[in-house]
Tab-separated table of C-alpha atoms in Angstrom:
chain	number	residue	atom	x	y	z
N	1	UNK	CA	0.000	0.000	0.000
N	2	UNK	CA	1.595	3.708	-0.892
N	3	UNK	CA	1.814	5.543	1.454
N	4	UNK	CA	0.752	9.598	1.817
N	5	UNK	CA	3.549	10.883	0.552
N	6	UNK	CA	3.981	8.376	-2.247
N	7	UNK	CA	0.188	8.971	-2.818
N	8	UNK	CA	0.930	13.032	-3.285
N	9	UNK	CA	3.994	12.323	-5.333
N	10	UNK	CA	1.693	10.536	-7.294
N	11	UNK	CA	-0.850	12.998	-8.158
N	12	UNK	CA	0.568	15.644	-10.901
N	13	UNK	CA	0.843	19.089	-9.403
N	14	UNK	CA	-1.368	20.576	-11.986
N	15	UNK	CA	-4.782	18.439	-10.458
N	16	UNK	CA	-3.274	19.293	-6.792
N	17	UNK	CA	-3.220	23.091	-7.707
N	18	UNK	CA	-6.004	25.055	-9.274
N	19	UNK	CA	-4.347	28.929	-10.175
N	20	UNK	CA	-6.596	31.768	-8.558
N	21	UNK	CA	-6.911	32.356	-11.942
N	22	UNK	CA	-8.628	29.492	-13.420
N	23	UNK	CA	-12.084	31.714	-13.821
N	24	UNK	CA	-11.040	34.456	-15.037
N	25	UNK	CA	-13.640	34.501	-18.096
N	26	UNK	CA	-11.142	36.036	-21.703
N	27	UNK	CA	-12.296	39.370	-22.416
N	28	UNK	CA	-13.268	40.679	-25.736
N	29	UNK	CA	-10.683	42.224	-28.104
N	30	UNK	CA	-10.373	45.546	-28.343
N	31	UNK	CA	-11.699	46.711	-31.551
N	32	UNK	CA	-9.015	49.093	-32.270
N	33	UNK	CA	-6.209	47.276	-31.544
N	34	UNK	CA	-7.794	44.104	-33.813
N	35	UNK	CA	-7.722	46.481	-37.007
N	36	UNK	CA	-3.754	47.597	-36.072
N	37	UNK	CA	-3.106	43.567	-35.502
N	38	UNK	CA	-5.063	42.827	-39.232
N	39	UNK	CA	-2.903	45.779	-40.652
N	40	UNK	CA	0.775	44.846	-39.494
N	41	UNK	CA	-0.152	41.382	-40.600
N	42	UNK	CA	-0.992	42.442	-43.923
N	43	UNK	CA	1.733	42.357	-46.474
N	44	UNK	CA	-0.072	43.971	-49.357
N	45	UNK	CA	2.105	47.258	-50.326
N	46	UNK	CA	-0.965	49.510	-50.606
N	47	UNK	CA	-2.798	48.478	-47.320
N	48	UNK	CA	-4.235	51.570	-45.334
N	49	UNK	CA	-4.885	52.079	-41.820
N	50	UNK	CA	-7.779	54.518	-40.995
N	51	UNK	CA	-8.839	53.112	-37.560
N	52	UNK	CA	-5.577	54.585	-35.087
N	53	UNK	CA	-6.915	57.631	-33.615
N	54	UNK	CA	-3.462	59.592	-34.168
N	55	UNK	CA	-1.953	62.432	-36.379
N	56	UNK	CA	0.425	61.205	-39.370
N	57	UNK	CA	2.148	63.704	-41.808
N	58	UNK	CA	1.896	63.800	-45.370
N	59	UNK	CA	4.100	60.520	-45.261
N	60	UNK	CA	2.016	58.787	-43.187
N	61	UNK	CA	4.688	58.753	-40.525
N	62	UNK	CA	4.412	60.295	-36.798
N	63	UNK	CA	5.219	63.753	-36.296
N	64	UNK	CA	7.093	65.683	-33.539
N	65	UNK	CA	5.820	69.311	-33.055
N	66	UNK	CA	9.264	71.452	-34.045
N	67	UNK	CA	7.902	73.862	-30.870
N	68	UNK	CA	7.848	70.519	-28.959
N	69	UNK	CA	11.427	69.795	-29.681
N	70	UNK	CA	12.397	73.788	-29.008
N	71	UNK	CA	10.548	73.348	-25.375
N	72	UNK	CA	12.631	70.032	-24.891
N	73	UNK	CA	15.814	71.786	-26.245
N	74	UNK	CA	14.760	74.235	-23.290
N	75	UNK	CA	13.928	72.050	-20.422
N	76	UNK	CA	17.277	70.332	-21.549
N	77	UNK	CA	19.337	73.587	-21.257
N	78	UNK	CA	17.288	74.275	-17.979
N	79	UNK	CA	18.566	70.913	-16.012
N	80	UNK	CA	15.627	70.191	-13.973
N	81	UNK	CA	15.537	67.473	-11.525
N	82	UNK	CA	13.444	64.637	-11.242
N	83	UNK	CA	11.335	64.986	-8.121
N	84	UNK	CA	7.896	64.324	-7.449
N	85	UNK	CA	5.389	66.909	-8.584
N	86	UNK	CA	2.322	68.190	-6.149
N	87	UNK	CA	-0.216	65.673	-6.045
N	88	UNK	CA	-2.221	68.032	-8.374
N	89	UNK	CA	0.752	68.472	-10.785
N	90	UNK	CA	3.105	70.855	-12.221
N	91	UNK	CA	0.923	74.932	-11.377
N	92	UNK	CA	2.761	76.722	-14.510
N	93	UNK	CA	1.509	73.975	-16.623
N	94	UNK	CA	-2.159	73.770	-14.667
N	95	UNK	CA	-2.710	77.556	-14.668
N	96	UNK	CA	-1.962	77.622	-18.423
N	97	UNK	CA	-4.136	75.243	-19.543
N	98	UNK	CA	-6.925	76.808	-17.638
N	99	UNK	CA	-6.266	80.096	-19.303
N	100	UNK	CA	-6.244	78.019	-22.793
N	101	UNK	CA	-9.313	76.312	-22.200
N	102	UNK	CA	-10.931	79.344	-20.307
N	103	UNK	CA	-9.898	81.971	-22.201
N	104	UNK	CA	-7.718	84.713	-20.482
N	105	UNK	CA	-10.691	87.061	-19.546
N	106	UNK	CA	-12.566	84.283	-18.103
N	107	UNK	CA	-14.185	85.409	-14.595
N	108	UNK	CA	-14.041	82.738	-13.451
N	109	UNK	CA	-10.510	82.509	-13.631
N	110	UNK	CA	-10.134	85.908	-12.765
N	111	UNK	CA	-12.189	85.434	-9.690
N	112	UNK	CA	-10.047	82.347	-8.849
N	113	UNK	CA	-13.276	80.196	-8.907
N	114	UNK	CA	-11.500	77.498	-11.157
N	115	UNK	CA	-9.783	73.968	-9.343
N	116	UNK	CA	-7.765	72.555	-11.823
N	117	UNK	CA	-5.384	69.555	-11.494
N	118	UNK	CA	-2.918	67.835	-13.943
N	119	UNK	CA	-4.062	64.409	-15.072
N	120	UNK	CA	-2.552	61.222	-16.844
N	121	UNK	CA	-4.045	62.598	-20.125
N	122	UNK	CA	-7.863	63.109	-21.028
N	123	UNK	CA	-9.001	59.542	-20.274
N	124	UNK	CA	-7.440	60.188	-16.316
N	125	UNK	CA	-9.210	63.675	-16.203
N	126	UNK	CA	-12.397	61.674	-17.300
N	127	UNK	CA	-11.549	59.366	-14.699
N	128	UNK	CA	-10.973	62.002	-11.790
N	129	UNK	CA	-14.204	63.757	-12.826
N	130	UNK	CA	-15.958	60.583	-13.008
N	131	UNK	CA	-14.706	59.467	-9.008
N	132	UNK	CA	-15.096	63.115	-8.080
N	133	UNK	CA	-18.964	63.191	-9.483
N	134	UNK	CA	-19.701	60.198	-8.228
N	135	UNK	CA	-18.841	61.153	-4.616
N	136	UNK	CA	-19.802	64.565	-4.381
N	137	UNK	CA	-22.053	65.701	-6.760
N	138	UNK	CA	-25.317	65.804	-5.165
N	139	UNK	CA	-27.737	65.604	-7.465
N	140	UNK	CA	-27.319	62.717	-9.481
N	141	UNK	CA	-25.082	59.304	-10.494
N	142	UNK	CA	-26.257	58.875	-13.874
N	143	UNK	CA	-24.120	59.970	-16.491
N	144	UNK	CA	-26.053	60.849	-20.391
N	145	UNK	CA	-23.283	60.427	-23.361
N	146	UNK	CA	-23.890	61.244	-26.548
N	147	UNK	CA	-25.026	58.404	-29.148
N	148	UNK	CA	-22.558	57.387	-30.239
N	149	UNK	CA	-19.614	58.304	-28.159
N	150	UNK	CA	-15.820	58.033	-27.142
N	151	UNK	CA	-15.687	53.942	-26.766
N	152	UNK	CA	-13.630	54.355	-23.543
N	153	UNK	CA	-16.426	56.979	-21.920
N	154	UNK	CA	-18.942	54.293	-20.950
N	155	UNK	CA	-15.977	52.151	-19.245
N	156	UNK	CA	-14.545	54.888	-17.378
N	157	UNK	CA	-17.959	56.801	-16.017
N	158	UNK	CA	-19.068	52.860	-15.044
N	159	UNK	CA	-15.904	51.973	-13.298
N	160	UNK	CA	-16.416	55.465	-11.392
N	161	UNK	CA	-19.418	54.614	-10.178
N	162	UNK	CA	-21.592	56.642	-12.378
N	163	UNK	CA	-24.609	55.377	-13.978
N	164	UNK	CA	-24.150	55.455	-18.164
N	165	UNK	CA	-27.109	56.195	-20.404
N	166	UNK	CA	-27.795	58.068	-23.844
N	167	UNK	CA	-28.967	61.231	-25.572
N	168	UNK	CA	-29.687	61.142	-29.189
N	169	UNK	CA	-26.823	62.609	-31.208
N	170	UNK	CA	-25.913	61.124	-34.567
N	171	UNK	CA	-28.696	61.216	-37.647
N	172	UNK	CA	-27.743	57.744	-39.779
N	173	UNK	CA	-30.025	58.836	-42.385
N	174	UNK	CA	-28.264	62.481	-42.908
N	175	UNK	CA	-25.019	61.552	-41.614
N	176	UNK	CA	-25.232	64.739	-39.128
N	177	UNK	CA	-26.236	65.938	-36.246
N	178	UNK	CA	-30.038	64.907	-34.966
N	179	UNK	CA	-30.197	68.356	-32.696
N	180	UNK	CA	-33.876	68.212	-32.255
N	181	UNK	CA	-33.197	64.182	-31.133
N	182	UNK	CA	-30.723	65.814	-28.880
N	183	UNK	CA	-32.569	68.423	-27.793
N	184	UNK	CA	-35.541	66.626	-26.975
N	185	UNK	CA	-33.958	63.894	-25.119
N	186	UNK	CA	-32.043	66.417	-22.001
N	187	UNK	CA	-35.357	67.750	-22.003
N	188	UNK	CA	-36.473	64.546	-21.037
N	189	UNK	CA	-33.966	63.686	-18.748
N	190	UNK	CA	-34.185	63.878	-14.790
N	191	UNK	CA	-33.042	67.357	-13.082
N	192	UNK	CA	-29.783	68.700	-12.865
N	193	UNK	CA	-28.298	65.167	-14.767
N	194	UNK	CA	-24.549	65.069	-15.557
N	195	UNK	CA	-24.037	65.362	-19.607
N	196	UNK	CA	-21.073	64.655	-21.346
N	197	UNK	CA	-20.385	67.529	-24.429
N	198	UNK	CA	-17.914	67.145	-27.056
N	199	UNK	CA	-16.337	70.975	-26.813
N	200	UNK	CA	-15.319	70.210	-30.264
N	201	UNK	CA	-14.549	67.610	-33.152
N	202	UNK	CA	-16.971	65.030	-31.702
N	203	UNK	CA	-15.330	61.306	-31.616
N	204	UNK	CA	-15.876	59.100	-33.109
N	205	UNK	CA	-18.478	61.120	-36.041
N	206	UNK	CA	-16.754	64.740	-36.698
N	207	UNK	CA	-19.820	66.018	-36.176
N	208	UNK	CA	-20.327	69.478	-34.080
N	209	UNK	CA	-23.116	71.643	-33.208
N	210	UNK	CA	-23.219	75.575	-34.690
N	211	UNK	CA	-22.415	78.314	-32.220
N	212	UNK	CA	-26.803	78.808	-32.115
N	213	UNK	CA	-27.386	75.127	-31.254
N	214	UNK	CA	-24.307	75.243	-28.528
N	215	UNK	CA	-26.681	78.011	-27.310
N	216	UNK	CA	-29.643	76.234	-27.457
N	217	UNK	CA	-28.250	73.459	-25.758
N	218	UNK	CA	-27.065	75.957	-22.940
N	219	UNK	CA	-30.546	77.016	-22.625
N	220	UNK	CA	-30.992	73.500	-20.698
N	221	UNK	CA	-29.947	75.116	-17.710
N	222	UNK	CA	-31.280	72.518	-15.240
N	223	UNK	CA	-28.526	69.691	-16.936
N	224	UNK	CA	-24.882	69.578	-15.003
N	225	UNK	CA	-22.451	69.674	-17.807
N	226	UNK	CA	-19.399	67.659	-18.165
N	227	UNK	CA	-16.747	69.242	-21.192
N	228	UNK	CA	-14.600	66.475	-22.754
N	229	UNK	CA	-11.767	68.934	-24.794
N	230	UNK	CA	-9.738	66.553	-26.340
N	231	UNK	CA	-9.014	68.610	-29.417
N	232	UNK	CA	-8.749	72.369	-29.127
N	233	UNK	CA	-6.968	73.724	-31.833
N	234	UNK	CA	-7.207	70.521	-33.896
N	235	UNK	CA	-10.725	70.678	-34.824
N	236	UNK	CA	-10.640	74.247	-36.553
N	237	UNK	CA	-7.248	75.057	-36.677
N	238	UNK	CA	-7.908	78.190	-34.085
N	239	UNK	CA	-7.872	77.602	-30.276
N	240	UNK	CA	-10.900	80.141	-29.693
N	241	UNK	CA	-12.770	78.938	-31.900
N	242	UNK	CA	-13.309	75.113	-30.865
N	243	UNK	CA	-13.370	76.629	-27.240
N	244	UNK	CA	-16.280	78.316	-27.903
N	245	UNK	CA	-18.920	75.879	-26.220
N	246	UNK	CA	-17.159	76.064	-23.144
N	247	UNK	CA	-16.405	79.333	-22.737
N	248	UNK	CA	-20.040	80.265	-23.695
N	249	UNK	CA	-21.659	77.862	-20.667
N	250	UNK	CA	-19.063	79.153	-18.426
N	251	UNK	CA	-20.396	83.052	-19.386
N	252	UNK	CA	-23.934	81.530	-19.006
N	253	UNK	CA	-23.422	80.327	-15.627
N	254	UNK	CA	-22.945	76.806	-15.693
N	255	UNK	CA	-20.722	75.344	-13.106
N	256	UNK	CA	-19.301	72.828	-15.935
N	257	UNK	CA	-16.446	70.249	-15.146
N	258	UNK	CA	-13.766	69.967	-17.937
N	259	UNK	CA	-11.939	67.212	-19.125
N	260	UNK	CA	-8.296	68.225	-21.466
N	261	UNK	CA	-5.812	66.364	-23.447
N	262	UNK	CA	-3.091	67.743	-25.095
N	263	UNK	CA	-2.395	64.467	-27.052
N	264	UNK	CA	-3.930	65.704	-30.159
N	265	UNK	CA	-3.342	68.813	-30.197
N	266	UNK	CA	0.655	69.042	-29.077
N	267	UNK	CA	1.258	65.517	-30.338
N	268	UNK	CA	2.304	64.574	-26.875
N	269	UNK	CA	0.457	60.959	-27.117
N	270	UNK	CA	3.032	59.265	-25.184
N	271	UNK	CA	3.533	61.817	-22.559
N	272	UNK	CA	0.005	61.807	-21.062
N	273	UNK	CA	-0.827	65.080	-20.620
N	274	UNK	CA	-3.697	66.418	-19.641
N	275	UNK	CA	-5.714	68.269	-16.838
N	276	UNK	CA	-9.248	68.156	-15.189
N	277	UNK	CA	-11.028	71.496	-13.958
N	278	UNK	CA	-14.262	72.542	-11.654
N	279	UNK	CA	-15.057	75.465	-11.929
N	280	UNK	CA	-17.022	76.448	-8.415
N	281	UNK	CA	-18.677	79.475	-6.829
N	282	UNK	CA	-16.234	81.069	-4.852
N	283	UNK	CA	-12.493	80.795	-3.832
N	284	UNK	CA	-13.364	79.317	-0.817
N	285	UNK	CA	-15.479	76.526	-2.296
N	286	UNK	CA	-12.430	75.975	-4.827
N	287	UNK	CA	-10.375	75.020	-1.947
N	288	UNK	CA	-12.015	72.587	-0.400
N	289	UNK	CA	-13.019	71.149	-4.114
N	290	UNK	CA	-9.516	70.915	-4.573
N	291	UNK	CA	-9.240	69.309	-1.034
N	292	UNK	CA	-11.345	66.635	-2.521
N	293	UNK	CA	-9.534	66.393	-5.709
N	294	UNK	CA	-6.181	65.420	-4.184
N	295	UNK	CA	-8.427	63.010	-2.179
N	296	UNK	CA	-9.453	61.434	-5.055
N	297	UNK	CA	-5.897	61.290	-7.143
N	298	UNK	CA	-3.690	60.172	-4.367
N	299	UNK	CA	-4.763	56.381	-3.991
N	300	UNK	CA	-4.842	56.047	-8.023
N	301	UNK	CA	-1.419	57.293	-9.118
N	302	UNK	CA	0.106	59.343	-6.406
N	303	UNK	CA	1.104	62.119	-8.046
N	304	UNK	CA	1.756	63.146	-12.429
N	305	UNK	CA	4.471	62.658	-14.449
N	306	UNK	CA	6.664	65.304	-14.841
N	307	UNK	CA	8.063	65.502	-18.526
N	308	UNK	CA	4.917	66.090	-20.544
N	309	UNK	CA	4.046	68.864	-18.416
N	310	UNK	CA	7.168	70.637	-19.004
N	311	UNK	CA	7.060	70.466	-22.307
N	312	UNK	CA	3.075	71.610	-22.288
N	313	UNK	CA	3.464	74.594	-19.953
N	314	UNK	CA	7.013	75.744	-21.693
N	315	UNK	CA	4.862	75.807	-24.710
N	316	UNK	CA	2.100	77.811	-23.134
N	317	UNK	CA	4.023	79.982	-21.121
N	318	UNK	CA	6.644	81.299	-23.462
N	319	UNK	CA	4.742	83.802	-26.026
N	320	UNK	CA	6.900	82.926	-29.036
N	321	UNK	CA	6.487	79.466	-28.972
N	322	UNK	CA	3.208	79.224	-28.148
N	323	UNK	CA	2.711	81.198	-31.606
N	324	UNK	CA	4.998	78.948	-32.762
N	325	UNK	CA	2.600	75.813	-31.955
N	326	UNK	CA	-0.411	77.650	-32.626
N	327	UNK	CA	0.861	77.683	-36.249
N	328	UNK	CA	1.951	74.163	-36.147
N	329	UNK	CA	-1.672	73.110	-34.752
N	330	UNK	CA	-3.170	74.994	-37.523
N	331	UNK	CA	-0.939	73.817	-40.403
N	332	UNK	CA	-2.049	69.797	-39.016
N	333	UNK	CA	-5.883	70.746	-39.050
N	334	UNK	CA	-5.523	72.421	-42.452
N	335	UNK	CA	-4.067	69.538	-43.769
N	336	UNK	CA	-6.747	67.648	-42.187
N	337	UNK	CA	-9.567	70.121	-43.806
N	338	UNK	CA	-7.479	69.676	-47.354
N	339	UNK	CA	-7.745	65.884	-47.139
N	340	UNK	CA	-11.724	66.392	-46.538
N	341	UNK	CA	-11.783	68.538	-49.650
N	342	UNK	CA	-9.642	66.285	-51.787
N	343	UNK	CA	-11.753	63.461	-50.730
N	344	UNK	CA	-15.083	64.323	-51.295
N	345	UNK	CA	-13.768	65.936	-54.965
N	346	UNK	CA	-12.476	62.449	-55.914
N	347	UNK	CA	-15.476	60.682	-54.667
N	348	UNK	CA	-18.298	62.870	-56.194
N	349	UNK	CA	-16.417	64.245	-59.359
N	350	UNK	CA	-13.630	62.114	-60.452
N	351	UNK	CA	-15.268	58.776	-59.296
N	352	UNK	CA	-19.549	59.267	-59.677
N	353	UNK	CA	-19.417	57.570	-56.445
N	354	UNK	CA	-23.458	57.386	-55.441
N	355	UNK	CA	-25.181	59.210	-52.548
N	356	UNK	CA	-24.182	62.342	-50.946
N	357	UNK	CA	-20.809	62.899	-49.523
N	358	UNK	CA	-20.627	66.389	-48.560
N	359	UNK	CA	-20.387	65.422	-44.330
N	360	UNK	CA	-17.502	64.643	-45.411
N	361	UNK	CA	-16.778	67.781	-45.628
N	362	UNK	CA	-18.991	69.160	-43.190
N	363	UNK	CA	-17.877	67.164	-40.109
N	364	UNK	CA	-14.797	68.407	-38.594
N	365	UNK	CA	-11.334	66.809	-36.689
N	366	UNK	CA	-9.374	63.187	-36.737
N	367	UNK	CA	-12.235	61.595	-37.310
N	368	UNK	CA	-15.209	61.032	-39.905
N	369	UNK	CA	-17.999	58.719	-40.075
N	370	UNK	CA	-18.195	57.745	-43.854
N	371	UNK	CA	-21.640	56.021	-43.935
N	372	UNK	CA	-20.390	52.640	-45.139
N	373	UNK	CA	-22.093	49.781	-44.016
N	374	UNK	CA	-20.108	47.178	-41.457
N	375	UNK	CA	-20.172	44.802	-45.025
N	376	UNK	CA	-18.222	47.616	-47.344
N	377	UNK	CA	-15.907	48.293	-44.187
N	378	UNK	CA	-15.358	44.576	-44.428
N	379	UNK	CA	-14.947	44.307	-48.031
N	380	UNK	CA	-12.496	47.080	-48.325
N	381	UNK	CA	-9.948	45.176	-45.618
N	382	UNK	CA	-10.053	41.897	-47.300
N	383	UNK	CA	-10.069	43.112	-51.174
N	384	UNK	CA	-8.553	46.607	-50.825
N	385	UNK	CA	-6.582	46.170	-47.852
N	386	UNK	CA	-8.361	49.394	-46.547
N	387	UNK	CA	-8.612	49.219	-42.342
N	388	UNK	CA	-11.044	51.136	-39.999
N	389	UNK	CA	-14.032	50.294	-37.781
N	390	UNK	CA	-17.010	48.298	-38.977
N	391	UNK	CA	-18.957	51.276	-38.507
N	392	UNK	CA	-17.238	52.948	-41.089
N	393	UNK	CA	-15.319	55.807	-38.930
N	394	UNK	CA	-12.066	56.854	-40.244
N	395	UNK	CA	-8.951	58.884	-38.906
N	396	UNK	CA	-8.634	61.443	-41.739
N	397	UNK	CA	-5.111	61.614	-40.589
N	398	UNK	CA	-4.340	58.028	-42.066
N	399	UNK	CA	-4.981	59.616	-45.369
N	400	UNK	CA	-2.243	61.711	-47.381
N	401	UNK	CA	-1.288	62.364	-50.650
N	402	UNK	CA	0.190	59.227	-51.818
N	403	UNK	CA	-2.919	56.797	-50.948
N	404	UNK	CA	-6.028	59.238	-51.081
N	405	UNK	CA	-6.778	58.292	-54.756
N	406	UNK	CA	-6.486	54.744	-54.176
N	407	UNK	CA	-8.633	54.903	-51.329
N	408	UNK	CA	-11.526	56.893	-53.197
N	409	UNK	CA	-11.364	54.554	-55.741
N	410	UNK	CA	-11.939	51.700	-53.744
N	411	UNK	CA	-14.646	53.480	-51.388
N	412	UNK	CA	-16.347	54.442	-54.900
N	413	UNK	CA	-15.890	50.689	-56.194
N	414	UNK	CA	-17.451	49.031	-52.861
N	415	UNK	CA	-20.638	51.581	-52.968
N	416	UNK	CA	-21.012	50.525	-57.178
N	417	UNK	CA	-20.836	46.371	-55.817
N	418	UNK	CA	-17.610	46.776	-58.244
N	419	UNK	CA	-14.972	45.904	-55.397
């Protein structure tokens, strides 16, 4: 007869042992990522990807701001240290991109009514303002997004504890904006609700309201709204301009909350760089929000990174290179706009392509819902070797000068059944 031991030495140690892990249920792929994986694998010479949600020059390659390199070519010259920043972040960057945001005559800012703290990027301001709603905002814990929205917006506002629903926002049928959907829908929801806004260059459709339907929307005064600026500068090519929903709520009287990235719009994707504001009553009630707001950061990541925040407030703080980048930001939205105009020339005039393509001109930013149906997008990967999301969005920025023919031909080809 064995004995114990023998008996445990003769069971393998994978049926003695279970791993902690054994449940853990595989989670779906992120849509995204599977169009990058289906490009890299794809060895065809003329493939195209339209689904990465990040600027490319006329080359298709990434591009460094030159005012980004001057700032580093600064900070380098400077010799900073390496110590940890305020658990709210770097102040000359923070106070900047308030004033950016804001505009420099703001009262509010003036008034020193406005808590602002750095973040990792706009998806951690989300995710402070998220926590930070969802704890002290009295009112509510439901969250409305637009329809459709940011993918990474529901995921964030649920893991803050916030309730997600929608509002009306894109038309299918026009390929626009369904305002009176929109409209009709925060007039329907509860009192004093949290919205998410777009400030400008709405992601994932390109598709903005006019400066009288901003105001209309304002009108809803009894709404709480919540600014996601992920693009200021980017979307029009002038930093007032695509501030001008925010700045027109603030003037209105709406104690918004504001999300910022300066990924987009200073190319600083890596760097994560970004800030969330509040912007309150008084001084007195900005302190203790900001209290609250170091409450909330410290047990998620301590305290910012440094680098990116140098290299943001240099920019913003030093008047010739801030004209410097506001010319840079400009010249990578007009070539943006001039892709838009190329495009829809090549698909209505040179091609005959059927239907009506002018939102492609109309809607504005990276990004641009096309209209194609999830069976053209999945056509053009597999005979054109054209990527992007089923539901047709594409990053305008994936298109230049060497593959925008190509790709209007074979948009015009799937719509004809020729592809």
């Amino acid at each position: 007869m064995l004995t114990v031991a023998a008996r445990r030495q003769a069971i393998p140690r994978a049926v003695r042992f279970v791993s902690a892990w054994s449940a853990v249920p595989q989670g779906p792929p992120d849509p995204i990522l599977g169009i990058t994986e289906a490009f890299k694998a794809d060895k065809d010479p003329k493939k195209i990807n339209l689904g990465v949600g990040a600027y490319r020059d006329d080359n298709g390659k990434p591009y460094v701001l030159p005012s980004v390199k001057k700032a580093e070519e600064i900070m380098a010259a400077a010799k900073g240290d390496k110590e940890y920043l305020p658990i709210t972040g770097l102040a000359d960057f923070t106070s900047a991109a308030a004033k950016l945001a804001y505009g420099a005559d703001s009262a509010a800012l003036k008034e020193g009514r406005v808590a602002v703290t750095q973040s990792i990027s706009g998806t951690g301001a989300l995710r402070i303002g998220g926590a930070f709603l969802a704890r002290h905002y009295p009112h509510s814990k439901t969250i409305y997004l637009p329809v459709p929205s940011w993918g990474n917006h529901t995921p964030i506002f649920r893991d803050s504890g916030l309730e997600v629903k929608g509002y009306r926002y894109f038309d299918k049928k026009t390929v626009g904006l369904d305002f009176e959907g929109l409209i009709e829908d925060l007039k329907n929801a509860p009192e004093k609700s949290i919205v998410l806004l777009h400030a400008c260059a709405h992601n994932p459709t390109g598709v903005d309201p006019t400066p009288e339907q901003w105001k209309k929307i304002s009108d809803e005064k009894q709404l709480f709204p919540f600014f996601d600026m992920a693009y200021q500068g980017f979307a029009s090519g002038n930093t007032t301009r695509d501030a001008f929903a925010l700045r027109y709520f603030v003037e209105q009287g709406h104690q918004v909350v504001l999300a910022q990235s300066f990924a987009k719009n200073m190319g600083l994707y890596g760097e994560r760089v970004g800030a969330f504001s509040v912007v309150t009553a008084s001084p007195e009630e900005k302190a203790r929000v900001d209290s609250q707001l170091k409450i909330v950061i410290r047990p998620m990541y301590s305290n910012p990174p440094i680098h990116g925040a140098r290299v943001a407030g240099t920019i913003l703080n030093d008047g010739q290179l801030y004209a410097q980048w506001e010319g840079e930001v400009k010249g990578m939205a007009d070539r943006i706009i001039g892709m838009r105009d190329t495009l829809y020339n090549k698909l209505t005039n040179d091609y005959k392509t059927p239907g009506e393509w002018g939102h492609i001109k109309s809607q504005i930013g990276m990004f641009s819902f096309t209209g194609l149906k999830p069976e053209q997008t999945k056509a053009l990967a597999e005979k054109a070797h054209i990527y992007m999301t089923g539901d047709g969005r594409i990053s305008m920025a994936g298109l230049n000068a060497h593959n925008l023919d190509y790709f209007a031909e074979s948009v015009s080809a799937v719509v004809k059944g020729n592809l």
